[in-house]
XYZ file of N, CA, C and O in Angstrom:
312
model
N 110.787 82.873 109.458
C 111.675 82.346 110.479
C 111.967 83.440 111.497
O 112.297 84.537 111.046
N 111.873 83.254 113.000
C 112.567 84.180 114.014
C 113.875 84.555 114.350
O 114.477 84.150 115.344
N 114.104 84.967 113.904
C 116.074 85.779 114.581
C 115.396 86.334 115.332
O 114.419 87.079 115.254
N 116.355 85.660 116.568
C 116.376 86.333 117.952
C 118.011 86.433 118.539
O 118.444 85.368 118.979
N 118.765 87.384 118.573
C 119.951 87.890 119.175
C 120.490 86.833 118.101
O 120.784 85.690 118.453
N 120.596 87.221 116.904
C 121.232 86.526 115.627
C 121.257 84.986 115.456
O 122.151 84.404 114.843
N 119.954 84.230 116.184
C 120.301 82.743 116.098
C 118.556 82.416 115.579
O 117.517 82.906 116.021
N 118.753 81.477 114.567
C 117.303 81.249 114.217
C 116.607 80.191 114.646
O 116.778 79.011 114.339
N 115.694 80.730 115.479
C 114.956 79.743 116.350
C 114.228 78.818 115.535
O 113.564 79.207 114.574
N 114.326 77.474 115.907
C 113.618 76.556 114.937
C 111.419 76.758 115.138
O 110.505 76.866 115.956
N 111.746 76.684 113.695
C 110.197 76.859 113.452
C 108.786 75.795 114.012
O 107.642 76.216 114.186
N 109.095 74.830 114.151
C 108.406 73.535 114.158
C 108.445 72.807 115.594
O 107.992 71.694 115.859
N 109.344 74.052 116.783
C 108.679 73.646 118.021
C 108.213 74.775 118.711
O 108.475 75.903 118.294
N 107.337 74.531 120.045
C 106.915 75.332 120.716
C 107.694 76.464 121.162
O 108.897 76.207 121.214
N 107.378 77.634 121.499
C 108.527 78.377 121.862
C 109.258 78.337 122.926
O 110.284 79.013 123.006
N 108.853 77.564 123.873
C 109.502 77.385 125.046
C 110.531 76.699 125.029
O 111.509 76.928 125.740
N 110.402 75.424 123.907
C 111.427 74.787 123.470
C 112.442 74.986 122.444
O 113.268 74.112 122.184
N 112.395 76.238 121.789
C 112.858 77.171 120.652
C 113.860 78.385 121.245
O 114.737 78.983 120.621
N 113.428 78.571 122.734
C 114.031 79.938 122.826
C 115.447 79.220 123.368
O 116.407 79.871 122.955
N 115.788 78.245 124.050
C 117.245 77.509 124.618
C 118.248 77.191 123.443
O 119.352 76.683 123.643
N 117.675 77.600 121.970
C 118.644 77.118 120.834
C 119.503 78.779 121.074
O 120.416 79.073 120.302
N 119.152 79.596 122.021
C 119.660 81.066 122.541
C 121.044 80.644 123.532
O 120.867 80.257 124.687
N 122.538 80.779 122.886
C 123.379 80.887 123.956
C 123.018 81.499 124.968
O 122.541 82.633 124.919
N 123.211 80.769 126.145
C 122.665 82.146 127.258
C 121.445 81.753 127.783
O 121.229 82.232 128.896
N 120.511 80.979 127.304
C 119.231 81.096 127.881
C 118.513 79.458 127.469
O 118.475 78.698 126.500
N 118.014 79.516 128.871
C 117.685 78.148 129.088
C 116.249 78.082 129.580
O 115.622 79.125 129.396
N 115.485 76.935 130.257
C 113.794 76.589 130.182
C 113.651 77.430 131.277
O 112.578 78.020 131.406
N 114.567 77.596 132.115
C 114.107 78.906 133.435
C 114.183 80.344 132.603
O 113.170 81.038 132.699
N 115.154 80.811 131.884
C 115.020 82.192 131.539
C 113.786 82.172 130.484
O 112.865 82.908 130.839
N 113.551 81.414 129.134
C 112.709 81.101 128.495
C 111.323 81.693 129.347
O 110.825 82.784 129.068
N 110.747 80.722 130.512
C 109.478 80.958 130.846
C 109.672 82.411 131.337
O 108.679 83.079 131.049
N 110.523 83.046 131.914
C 110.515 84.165 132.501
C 110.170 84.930 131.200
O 109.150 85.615 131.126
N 110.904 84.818 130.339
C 110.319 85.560 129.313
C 109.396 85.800 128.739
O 109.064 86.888 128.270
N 108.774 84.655 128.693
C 107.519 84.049 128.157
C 106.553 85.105 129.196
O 105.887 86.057 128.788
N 106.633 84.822 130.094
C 105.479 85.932 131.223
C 105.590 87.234 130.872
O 104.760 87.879 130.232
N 106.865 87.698 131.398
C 107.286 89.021 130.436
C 106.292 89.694 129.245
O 105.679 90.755 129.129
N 106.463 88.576 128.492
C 106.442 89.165 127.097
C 104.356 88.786 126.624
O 103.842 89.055 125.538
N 103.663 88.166 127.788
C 102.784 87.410 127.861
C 102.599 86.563 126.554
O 102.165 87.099 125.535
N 102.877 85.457 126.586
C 102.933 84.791 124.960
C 102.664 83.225 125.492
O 103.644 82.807 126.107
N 101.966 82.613 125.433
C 101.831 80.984 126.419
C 103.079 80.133 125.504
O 103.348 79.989 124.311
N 103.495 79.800 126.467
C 104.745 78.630 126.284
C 104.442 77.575 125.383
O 105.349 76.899 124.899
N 103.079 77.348 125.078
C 103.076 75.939 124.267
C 102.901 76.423 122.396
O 103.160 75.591 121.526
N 102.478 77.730 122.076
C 102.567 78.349 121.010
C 103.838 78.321 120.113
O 104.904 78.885 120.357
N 103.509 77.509 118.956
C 104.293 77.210 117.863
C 105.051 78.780 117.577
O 104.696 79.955 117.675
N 106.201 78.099 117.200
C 107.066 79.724 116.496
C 106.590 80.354 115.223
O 106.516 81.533 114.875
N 106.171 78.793 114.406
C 105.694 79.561 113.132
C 104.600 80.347 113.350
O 104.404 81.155 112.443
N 103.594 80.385 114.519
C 102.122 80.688 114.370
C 102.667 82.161 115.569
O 101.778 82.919 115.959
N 103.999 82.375 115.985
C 103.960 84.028 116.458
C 103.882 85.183 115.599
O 104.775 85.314 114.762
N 103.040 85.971 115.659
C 103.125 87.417 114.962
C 104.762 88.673 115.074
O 105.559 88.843 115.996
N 104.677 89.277 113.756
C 106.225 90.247 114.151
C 105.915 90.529 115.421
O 106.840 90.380 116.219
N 104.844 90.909 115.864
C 104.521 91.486 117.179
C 105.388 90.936 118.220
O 106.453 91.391 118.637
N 104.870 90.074 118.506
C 105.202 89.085 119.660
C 106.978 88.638 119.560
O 107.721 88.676 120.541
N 107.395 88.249 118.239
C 108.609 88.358 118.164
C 109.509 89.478 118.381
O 110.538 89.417 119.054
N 109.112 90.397 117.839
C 109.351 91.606 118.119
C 109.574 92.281 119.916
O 110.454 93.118 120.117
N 108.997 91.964 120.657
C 108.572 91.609 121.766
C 109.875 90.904 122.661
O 110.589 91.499 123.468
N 109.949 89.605 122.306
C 111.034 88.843 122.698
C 112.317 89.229 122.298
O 113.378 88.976 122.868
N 112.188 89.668 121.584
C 113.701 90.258 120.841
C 114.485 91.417 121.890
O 115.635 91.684 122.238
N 113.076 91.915 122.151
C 113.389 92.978 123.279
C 113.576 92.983 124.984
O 114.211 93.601 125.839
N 112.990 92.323 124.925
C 113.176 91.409 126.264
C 115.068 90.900 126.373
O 116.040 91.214 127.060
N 114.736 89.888 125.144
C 116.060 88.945 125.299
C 117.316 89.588 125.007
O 118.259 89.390 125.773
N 117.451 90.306 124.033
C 118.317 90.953 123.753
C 118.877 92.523 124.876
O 119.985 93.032 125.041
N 117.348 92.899 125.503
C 117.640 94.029 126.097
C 118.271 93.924 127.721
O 119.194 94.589 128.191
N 117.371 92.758 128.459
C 117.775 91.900 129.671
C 118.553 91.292 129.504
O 119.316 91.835 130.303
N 119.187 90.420 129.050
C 119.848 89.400 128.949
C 121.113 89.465 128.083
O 121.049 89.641 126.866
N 122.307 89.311 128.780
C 123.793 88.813 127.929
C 123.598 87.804 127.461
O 123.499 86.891 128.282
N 123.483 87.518 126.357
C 123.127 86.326 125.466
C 124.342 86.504 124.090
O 124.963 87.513 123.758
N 124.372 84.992 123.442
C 124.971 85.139 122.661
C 126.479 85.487 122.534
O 127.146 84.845 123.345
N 127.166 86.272 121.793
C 127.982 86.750 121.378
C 128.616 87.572 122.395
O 129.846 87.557 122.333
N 128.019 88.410 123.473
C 128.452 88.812 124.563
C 128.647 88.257 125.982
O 129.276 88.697 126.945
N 127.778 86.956 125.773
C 128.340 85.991 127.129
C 129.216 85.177 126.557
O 130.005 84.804 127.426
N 129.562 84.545 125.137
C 130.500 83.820 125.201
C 132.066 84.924 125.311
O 133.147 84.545 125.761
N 131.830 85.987 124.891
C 132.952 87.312 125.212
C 133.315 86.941 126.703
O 134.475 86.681 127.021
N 132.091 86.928 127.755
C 132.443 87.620 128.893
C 133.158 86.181 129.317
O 134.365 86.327 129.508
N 132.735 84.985 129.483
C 132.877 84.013 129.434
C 134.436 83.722 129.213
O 135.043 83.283 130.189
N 135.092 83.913 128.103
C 136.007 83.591 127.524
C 137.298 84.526 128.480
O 138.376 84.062 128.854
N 136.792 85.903 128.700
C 137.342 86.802 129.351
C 137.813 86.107 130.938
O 138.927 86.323 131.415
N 136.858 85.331 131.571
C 136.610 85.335 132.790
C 137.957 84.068 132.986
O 138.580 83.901 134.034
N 138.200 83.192 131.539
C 138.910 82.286 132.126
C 140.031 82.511 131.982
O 140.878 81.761 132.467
């Protein structure tokens, strides 16, 4: 299974449609990532290598307030 920024992406869809179960990130940040990280959008989660996960993790977690720190900033803002 993928943990990505502590949320486990479901196994049994494509990743493009896997990475929006990500507070924070939706089918526009997804593909950006996807280029990023070069990985084609229609590639099952179960069939990514640590590599490639590994990869996204870094991307998403390193670019991106996701998770636990946008619902912070979020919460802050109101």
């Amino acid at each position: 299974m993928a943990r990505i920024a502590g949320v486990d992406i479901p196994r049994d869809k494509q990743v493009l449609y896997s990475l929006p179960y990500i507070y924070g990130v939706g089918r526009a940040t997804a593909t950006k990532v996807l280029q990023q990280t070069n990985i084609a959008p229609e590639t099952m989660v179960r069939d990514l290598t640590d590599d490639e996960v590994l990869r996204l993790r870094a991307v998403i977690e390193g670019e991106h307030v996701v998770e636990g720190d946008l619902r912070r900033e979020v919460r802050q803002n109101i």
